[in-house]
Short mmCIF file of C-alpha atoms (C1' of nucleotides) in Angstrom, two decimals:
data_model
loop_
_atom_site.label_atom_id
_atom_site.label_comp_id
_atom_site.label_asym_id
_atom_site.label_seq_id
_atom_site.Cartn_x
_atom_site.Cartn_y
_atom_site.Cartn_z
CA UNK A 1 3.45 -20.75 -7.32
CA UNK A 2 4.88 -24.40 -8.15
CA UNK A 3 3.83 -25.23 -11.29
CA UNK A 4 4.14 -28.77 -11.28
CA UNK A 5 2.44 -29.41 -14.26
CA UNK A 6 4.78 -26.97 -16.02
CA UNK A 7 7.83 -29.57 -15.67
CA UNK A 8 10.10 -29.72 -18.60
CA UNK A 9 13.32 -31.47 -19.20
CA UNK A 10 16.39 -29.24 -18.92
CA UNK A 11 17.65 -27.85 -22.24
CA UNK A 12 19.88 -25.90 -23.38
CA UNK A 13 18.72 -22.26 -23.67
CA UNK A 14 19.09 -19.87 -26.36
CA UNK A 15 20.71 -16.38 -25.40
CA UNK A 16 21.25 -13.55 -26.43
CA UNK A 17 18.65 -11.00 -28.58
CA UNK A 18 15.30 -12.31 -29.65
CA UNK A 19 14.69 -12.81 -33.35
CA UNK A 20 11.82 -11.47 -35.23
CA UNK A 21 10.41 -15.25 -35.41
CA UNK A 22 10.84 -15.83 -31.59
CA UNK A 23 9.07 -12.78 -31.04
CA UNK A 24 6.24 -13.87 -32.90
CA UNK A 25 5.89 -17.19 -31.42
CA UNK A 26 5.81 -15.81 -28.30
CA UNK A 27 3.15 -13.08 -29.08
CA UNK A 28 1.03 -15.80 -30.93
CA UNK A 29 1.73 -18.13 -27.71
CA UNK A 30 0.50 -15.39 -25.15
CA UNK A 31 -2.04 -14.29 -27.59
CA UNK A 32 -3.93 -17.50 -27.81
CA UNK A 33 -3.13 -18.76 -24.06
CA UNK A 34 -2.71 -15.66 -22.15
CA UNK A 35 -0.19 -15.33 -19.31
CA UNK A 36 0.03 -18.37 -17.37
CA UNK A 37 3.06 -20.57 -16.32
CA UNK A 38 6.17 -18.72 -17.79
CA UNK A 39 8.56 -21.78 -17.23
CA UNK A 40 5.89 -23.36 -19.61
CA UNK A 41 6.01 -21.07 -22.33
CA UNK A 42 8.81 -21.86 -24.34
CA UNK A 43 8.07 -25.35 -24.27
CA UNK A 44 4.46 -24.84 -25.32
CA UNK A 45 5.26 -22.02 -27.81
CA UNK A 46 8.08 -23.60 -29.55
CA UNK A 47 10.95 -21.71 -28.00
CA UNK A 48 14.40 -22.18 -27.12
CA UNK A 49 14.34 -19.86 -24.29
CA UNK A 50 13.72 -20.31 -20.51
CA UNK A 51 10.85 -19.03 -19.03
CA UNK A 52 12.73 -16.12 -17.42
CA UNK A 53 13.85 -14.89 -20.61
CA UNK A 54 10.25 -15.35 -22.33
CA UNK A 55 8.95 -13.40 -19.36
CA UNK A 56 11.44 -10.60 -19.41
CA UNK A 57 10.90 -10.07 -23.12
CA UNK A 58 6.98 -10.00 -22.95
CA UNK A 59 7.09 -7.47 -19.92
CA UNK A 60 9.64 -4.95 -21.51
CA UNK A 61 9.21 -5.52 -25.43
CA UNK A 62 6.29 -7.24 -26.32
CA UNK A 63 3.03 -6.64 -24.49
CA UNK A 64 0.78 -4.14 -25.64
CA UNK A 65 0.89 -0.71 -24.11
CA UNK A 66 4.23 -0.02 -24.00
CA UNK A 67 5.59 3.24 -24.79
CA UNK A 68 8.86 3.50 -26.46
CA UNK A 69 11.01 6.08 -27.56
CA UNK A 70 12.38 9.20 -25.40
CA UNK A 71 11.38 10.18 -22.32
CA UNK A 72 9.11 13.18 -21.99
CA UNK A 73 10.13 15.98 -19.65
CA UNK A 74 7.29 15.07 -17.33
CA UNK A 75 8.62 11.51 -17.59
CA UNK A 76 11.92 12.75 -16.62
CA UNK A 77 10.72 14.90 -13.59
CA UNK A 78 8.62 12.00 -12.18
CA UNK A 79 11.98 9.65 -12.39
CA UNK A 80 13.97 11.91 -10.89
CA UNK A 81 11.68 12.68 -8.00
CA UNK A 82 10.94 9.13 -7.50
CA UNK A 83 14.05 8.13 -7.49
CA UNK A 84 14.63 10.61 -4.96
CA UNK A 85 12.12 9.60 -2.70
CA UNK A 86 12.17 5.92 -3.40
CA UNK A 87 15.46 5.17 -4.27
CA UNK A 88 16.20 2.30 -7.34
CA UNK A 89 12.92 1.16 -7.08
CA UNK A 90 12.32 0.69 -10.51
CA UNK A 91 9.06 -1.19 -10.61
CA UNK A 92 7.41 1.18 -8.35
CA UNK A 93 8.71 4.06 -10.26
CA UNK A 94 7.74 2.87 -13.65
CA UNK A 95 4.15 2.22 -11.99
CA UNK A 96 3.95 6.20 -12.46
CA UNK A 97 5.10 6.13 -15.85
CA UNK A 98 2.52 4.49 -18.13
CA UNK A 99 4.24 2.44 -20.84
CA UNK A 100 7.26 2.31 -19.46
CA UNK A 101 8.69 -0.81 -18.11
CA UNK A 102 11.14 -0.87 -15.01
CA UNK A 103 14.30 -1.96 -17.12
CA UNK A 104 13.28 1.04 -19.48
CA UNK A 105 13.17 3.32 -16.57
CA UNK A 106 16.56 1.87 -15.11
CA UNK A 107 18.40 2.38 -18.28
CA UNK A 108 17.44 5.76 -18.67
CA UNK A 109 18.51 6.71 -15.19
CA UNK A 110 21.87 4.74 -15.27
CA UNK A 111 22.46 6.25 -18.73
CA UNK A 112 21.44 9.80 -18.72
CA UNK A 113 19.74 10.88 -15.59
CA UNK A 114 21.76 9.84 -12.89
CA UNK A 115 24.58 11.75 -14.53
CA UNK A 116 22.15 14.80 -15.26
CA UNK A 117 20.82 14.74 -11.51
CA UNK A 118 24.78 14.71 -10.16
CA UNK A 119 25.68 17.44 -12.52
CA UNK A 120 22.77 19.10 -11.07
CA UNK A 121 23.73 18.47 -7.67
CA UNK A 122 27.33 19.46 -8.15
CA UNK A 123 26.32 22.70 -9.70
CA UNK A 124 24.03 23.25 -7.00
CA UNK A 125 26.73 22.79 -4.35
CA UNK A 126 29.85 24.48 -6.21
CA UNK A 127 27.50 27.39 -7.38
CA UNK A 128 25.75 29.01 -4.78
CA UNK A 129 24.87 32.33 -6.86
CA UNK A 130 21.57 32.65 -8.34
CA UNK A 131 21.13 31.12 -11.62
CA UNK A 132 22.10 33.40 -14.64
CA UNK A 133 19.57 34.06 -17.15
CA UNK A 134 19.56 30.96 -19.42
CA UNK A 135 20.17 33.01 -22.41
CA UNK A 136 23.29 34.42 -20.98
CA UNK A 137 24.49 30.70 -19.90
CA UNK A 138 25.78 28.11 -21.51
CA UNK A 139 22.65 25.95 -22.51
CA UNK A 140 25.11 22.90 -23.50
CA UNK A 141 25.19 22.01 -20.34
CA UNK A 142 23.02 18.59 -19.91
CA UNK A 143 21.81 20.06 -16.18
CA UNK A 144 20.34 22.66 -18.04
CA UNK A 145 18.27 20.82 -20.49
CA UNK A 146 15.41 19.90 -18.06
CA UNK A 147 14.80 23.75 -17.27
CA UNK A 148 15.22 24.35 -20.47
CA UNK A 149 13.78 21.80 -22.59
CA UNK A 150 16.15 22.99 -24.93
CA UNK A 151 18.66 20.38 -26.17
CA UNK A 152 21.25 21.99 -27.79
CA UNK A 153 22.55 20.11 -30.98
CA UNK A 154 26.10 19.10 -30.12
CA UNK A 155 25.38 18.78 -26.55
CA UNK A 156 21.92 16.83 -27.21
CA UNK A 157 22.57 13.82 -24.65
CA UNK A 158 22.86 10.36 -26.44
CA UNK A 159 19.57 9.21 -25.52
CA UNK A 160 18.27 12.02 -27.72
CA UNK A 161 20.51 12.12 -30.60
CA UNK A 162 19.99 8.70 -30.58
CA UNK A 163 16.70 9.04 -31.52
CA UNK A 164 17.51 11.68 -34.30
CA UNK A 165 19.55 9.27 -35.58
CA UNK A 166 17.04 6.53 -35.64
CA UNK A 167 15.30 8.68 -37.89
CA UNK A 168 17.80 8.28 -40.80
CA UNK A 169 16.61 4.69 -40.60
CA UNK A 170 19.92 3.46 -41.49
CA UNK A 171 20.16 1.99 -38.40
CA UNK A 172 17.74 -0.80 -36.98
CA UNK A 173 16.42 0.82 -33.87
CA UNK A 174 14.16 3.02 -35.93
CA UNK A 175 10.59 3.44 -34.41
CA UNK A 176 7.61 5.72 -35.17
CA UNK A 177 7.89 6.06 -31.53
CA UNK A 178 11.04 7.57 -31.86
CA UNK A 179 9.54 9.67 -34.81
CA UNK A 180 6.66 10.97 -32.50
CA UNK A 181 9.46 11.77 -29.53
CA UNK A 182 11.75 13.62 -31.66
CA UNK A 183 8.92 15.83 -32.48
CA UNK A 184 9.30 16.50 -28.71
CA UNK A 185 12.72 17.64 -29.50
CA UNK A 186 11.87 19.78 -32.16
CA UNK A 187 8.53 20.72 -30.48
CA UNK A 188 8.04 20.73 -26.49
CA UNK A 189 11.80 20.20 -25.85
CA UNK A 190 13.36 22.26 -28.01
CA UNK A 191 11.14 25.35 -28.35
CA UNK A 192 12.03 27.71 -25.77
CA UNK A 193 8.75 29.39 -26.28
CA UNK A 194 6.83 26.47 -25.97
CA UNK A 195 5.26 26.39 -21.95
CA UNK A 196 5.71 23.98 -20.26
CA UNK A 197 3.26 21.28 -20.05
CA UNK A 198 1.44 20.40 -16.57
CA UNK A 199 2.84 17.83 -14.23
CA UNK A 200 2.50 14.32 -15.75
CA UNK A 201 0.24 13.12 -13.13
CA UNK A 202 -1.64 16.25 -13.24
CA UNK A 203 -2.55 15.38 -17.02
CA UNK A 204 -5.41 12.98 -18.23
CA UNK A 205 -3.92 10.01 -19.49
CA UNK A 206 -5.39 10.57 -23.01
CA UNK A 207 -3.96 13.99 -23.13
CA UNK A 208 -0.51 13.43 -22.08
CA UNK A 209 1.88 13.88 -24.85
CA UNK A 210 3.88 11.32 -26.97
CA UNK A 211 1.50 8.45 -26.00
CA UNK A 212 2.84 5.58 -28.19
CA UNK A 213 2.29 2.03 -27.82
CA UNK A 214 3.56 -0.93 -29.68
CA UNK A 215 0.79 -3.17 -30.03
CA UNK A 216 -0.26 -2.65 -33.12
CA UNK A 217 3.40 -3.50 -34.11
CA UNK A 218 2.72 -7.34 -33.37
CA UNK A 219 -0.86 -7.56 -32.99
CA UNK A 220 -2.30 -9.87 -35.96
CA UNK A 221 -4.08 -8.31 -38.71
CA UNK A 222 -7.67 -8.68 -38.11
CA UNK A 223 -7.14 -9.24 -34.54
CA UNK A 224 -10.03 -8.90 -32.37
CA UNK A 225 -8.82 -8.22 -28.98
CA UNK A 226 -12.01 -8.31 -27.70
CA UNK A 227 -12.30 -11.85 -28.70
CA UNK A 228 -9.10 -13.04 -28.81
CA UNK A 229 -7.93 -12.11 -25.49
CA UNK A 230 -8.53 -14.04 -22.34
CA UNK A 231 -11.43 -13.15 -20.22
CA UNK A 232 -10.47 -10.98 -17.29
CA UNK A 233 -9.68 -12.13 -14.21
CA UNK A 234 -10.19 -8.85 -12.64
CA UNK A 235 -6.87 -8.13 -11.37
CA UNK A 236 -6.66 -4.91 -13.00
CA UNK A 237 -9.81 -3.59 -13.85
CA UNK A 238 -11.41 -3.08 -17.07
CA UNK A 239 -9.76 -1.53 -19.78
CA UNK A 240 -10.94 1.36 -21.96
CA UNK A 241 -8.99 3.07 -24.80
CA UNK A 242 -9.45 6.81 -24.71
CA UNK A 243 -9.95 8.67 -27.52
CA UNK A 244 -6.63 10.55 -27.63
CA UNK A 245 -4.48 7.74 -27.53
CA UNK A 246 -6.18 5.17 -29.65
CA UNK A 247 -5.16 6.50 -32.79
CA UNK A 248 -1.37 6.93 -31.68
CA UNK A 249 -1.60 3.42 -30.43
CA UNK A 250 -2.48 1.98 -33.86
CA UNK A 251 0.15 4.30 -35.30
CA UNK A 252 3.07 3.23 -33.68
CA UNK A 253 5.14 0.57 -33.61
CA UNK A 254 8.34 -0.77 -32.35
CA UNK A 255 11.02 -2.73 -33.58
CA UNK A 256 14.60 -3.40 -32.01
CA UNK A 257 15.74 -6.31 -33.60
CA UNK A 258 18.75 -3.65 -33.45
CA UNK A 259 21.75 -5.58 -32.35
CA UNK A 260 21.53 -7.83 -35.40
CA UNK A 261 20.11 -5.09 -38.03
CA UNK A 262 17.23 -7.49 -38.49
CA UNK A 263 13.96 -5.75 -39.51
CA UNK A 264 11.20 -5.79 -37.09
CA UNK A 265 8.02 -7.44 -38.22
CA UNK A 266 5.85 -5.26 -39.99
CA UNK A 267 8.81 -3.37 -40.32
CA UNK A 268 7.31 -0.74 -42.30
CA UNK A 269 3.89 -0.58 -41.43
CA UNK A 270 4.05 2.92 -40.09
CA UNK A 271 5.30 4.29 -43.14
CA UNK A 272 3.41 2.35 -45.58
CA UNK A 273 -0.33 1.28 -45.56
CA UNK A 274 -0.44 -0.20 -41.81
CA UNK A 275 -2.30 -3.18 -42.35
CA UNK A 276 -1.84 -4.07 -38.70
CA UNK A 277 -3.34 -0.89 -37.34
CA UNK A 278 -6.33 -1.42 -39.68
CA UNK A 279 -6.77 -4.74 -38.28
CA UNK A 280 -7.19 -3.57 -34.67
CA UNK A 281 -11.22 -2.98 -33.63
CA UNK A 282 -11.16 -1.25 -37.30
CA UNK A 283 -11.33 2.40 -36.14
CA UNK A 284 -8.45 2.51 -34.31
CA UNK A 285 -10.14 2.08 -30.83
CA UNK A 286 -9.50 -0.91 -28.83
CA UNK A 287 -11.67 -3.19 -26.85
CA UNK A 288 -9.55 -4.43 -24.19
CA UNK A 289 -11.96 -4.98 -21.77
CA UNK A 290 -11.02 -8.45 -21.80
CA UNK A 291 -7.68 -8.16 -21.17
CA UNK A 292 -7.11 -8.16 -17.29
CA UNK A 293 -5.81 -11.89 -17.44
CA UNK A 294 -2.94 -10.90 -19.95
CA UNK A 295 -2.38 -7.46 -17.85
CA UNK A 296 -3.06 -9.22 -14.58
CA UNK A 297 0.22 -10.88 -14.45
CA UNK A 298 2.24 -8.05 -14.51
CA UNK A 299 3.88 -6.32 -11.87
CA UNK A 300 4.19 -2.76 -12.19
CA UNK A 301 2.48 -0.46 -14.44
CA UNK A 302 -0.39 -2.67 -15.26
CA UNK A 303 -3.13 -0.23 -13.92
CA UNK A 304 -1.68 2.92 -15.86
CA UNK A 305 -1.32 0.75 -18.94
CA UNK A 306 -4.38 -0.35 -19.36
CA UNK A 307 -5.19 3.57 -19.22
CA UNK A 308 -5.36 3.59 -23.33
"C1'" DA B 1 39.24 5.76 -44.17
"C1'" DA B 2 40.18 3.63 -39.46
"C1'" DC B 3 39.92 3.70 -35.00
"C1'" DC B 4 38.45 4.78 -30.47
"C1'" DG B 5 35.29 6.30 -26.74
"C1'" DC B 6 30.70 6.92 -25.37
"C1'" DA B 7 25.76 6.12 -25.25
"C1'" DA B 8 21.67 3.45 -25.44
"C1'" DC B 9 19.50 -0.24 -24.75
"C1'" DA B 10 18.34 -5.61 -24.60
"C1'" DA B 11 19.18 -9.02 -22.49
"C1'" DC B 12 21.43 -12.03 -18.34
"C1'" DC B 13 22.23 -12.95 -13.67
"C1'" DG B 14 21.35 -13.46 -8.88
"C1'" DC B 15 18.76 -12.97 -4.91
"C1'" DA B 16 14.57 -12.56 -2.44
"C1'" DA B 17 9.86 -13.22 -1.75
"C1'" DA B 18 5.83 -15.45 -2.74
"C1'" DG B 19 3.34 -19.65 -2.94
"C1'" DG B 20 1.83 -24.31 -3.77
"C1'" DG B 21 2.42 -29.43 -2.47
"C1'" DT C 1 6.43 -26.30 8.46
"C1'" DC C 2 9.56 -27.17 5.24
"C1'" DC C 3 10.76 -27.56 0.41
"C1'" DC C 4 10.87 -26.32 -4.04
"C1'" DT C 5 9.70 -24.04 -8.16
"C1'" DT C 6 8.18 -19.78 -10.28
"C1'" DT C 7 8.13 -14.84 -10.41
"C1'" DG C 8 9.65 -10.48 -9.70
"C1'" DC C 9 13.49 -7.07 -9.30
"C1'" DG C 10 17.68 -4.60 -9.08
"C1'" DG C 11 22.39 -4.80 -10.82
"C1'" DT C 12 25.24 -5.70 -14.51
"C1'" DT C 13 26.83 -6.90 -18.92
"C1'" DG C 14 27.09 -7.29 -23.94
"C1'" DT C 15 26.22 -5.52 -27.93
"C1'" DT C 16 25.48 -2.12 -31.28
"C1'" DG C 17 25.80 2.40 -33.65
"C1'" DC C 18 27.46 7.04 -34.12
"C1'" DG C 19 29.99 10.94 -33.49
"C1'" DG C 20 34.60 12.40 -32.73
"C1'" DT C 21 39.72 12.31 -33.77
#
DNA sequence: AACCGCAACAACCGCAAAGGG
DNA sequence: TCCCTTTGCGGTTGTTGCGGT
């Protein structure tokens, strides 16, 4: 693990939110050189960040295959179930949620799911009577949301309202993922009549709903993954994009330069001509067969992430 | 219109494990 | 075998924006 060649003088590292320029530098560097010694990345990429910060930024935000936006009902169920079984083993839980990072899962749990589970637990302990029919009970409790898939407007958890609000575009965290996930709100999550989807684990990945990837957010135009990404080291196997999600892959983006209100790179590409999309393998399909080196360094969801 | 509280999320921090010299 | 560095993980904090009052 020691990386003597990566030794570098101590420096005052920049902290706080990443700027688009920093992201771009990190992307460019990793695209060119692949993953290696994180401690060497800042210097080589021209970043005034420490390697740890670069790694975190890449894993949680920049790496391809990330899905952003709301958690689907199936994902929520997986998190709840695995959290009960594994505890706060977020990295392990994230393994079961393709495109989700441990940080994202953790945040989601802490900000929303934990409360919901506690409410459910309290409700179960304090109310031994059979549950009334949904239409006769208050559907405004968050505890009901999972079973009902029906957030009520005023009681919609913030994480959901947040994504709705994002669509207004006024903020800074608007993403097309959110838009797709908002479809979940108005769709599966909001439609009482919608039959519940099969458990996540039972769905072929390419058929799972709301698969949103952010690679197109940053992939350089005309970037050919098959030719630019480093050769696989076979730590994660091959990557074959599925048809179902490929379109979404190219059509999704992420951009949270939000804290400072900075526009994400290619901010409007989702709404405009989306050159980045067309730049990837042209047809929207990805040749990720040689991305093993990139993915191999990831701790958790790597294998699942590869299953575009 | 201003203020306050809450929620979401990005990022930092500290610790432990892994691994090379 | 020990030491040192890097990496990975989980907990926590800080920032931002929105809704309510």
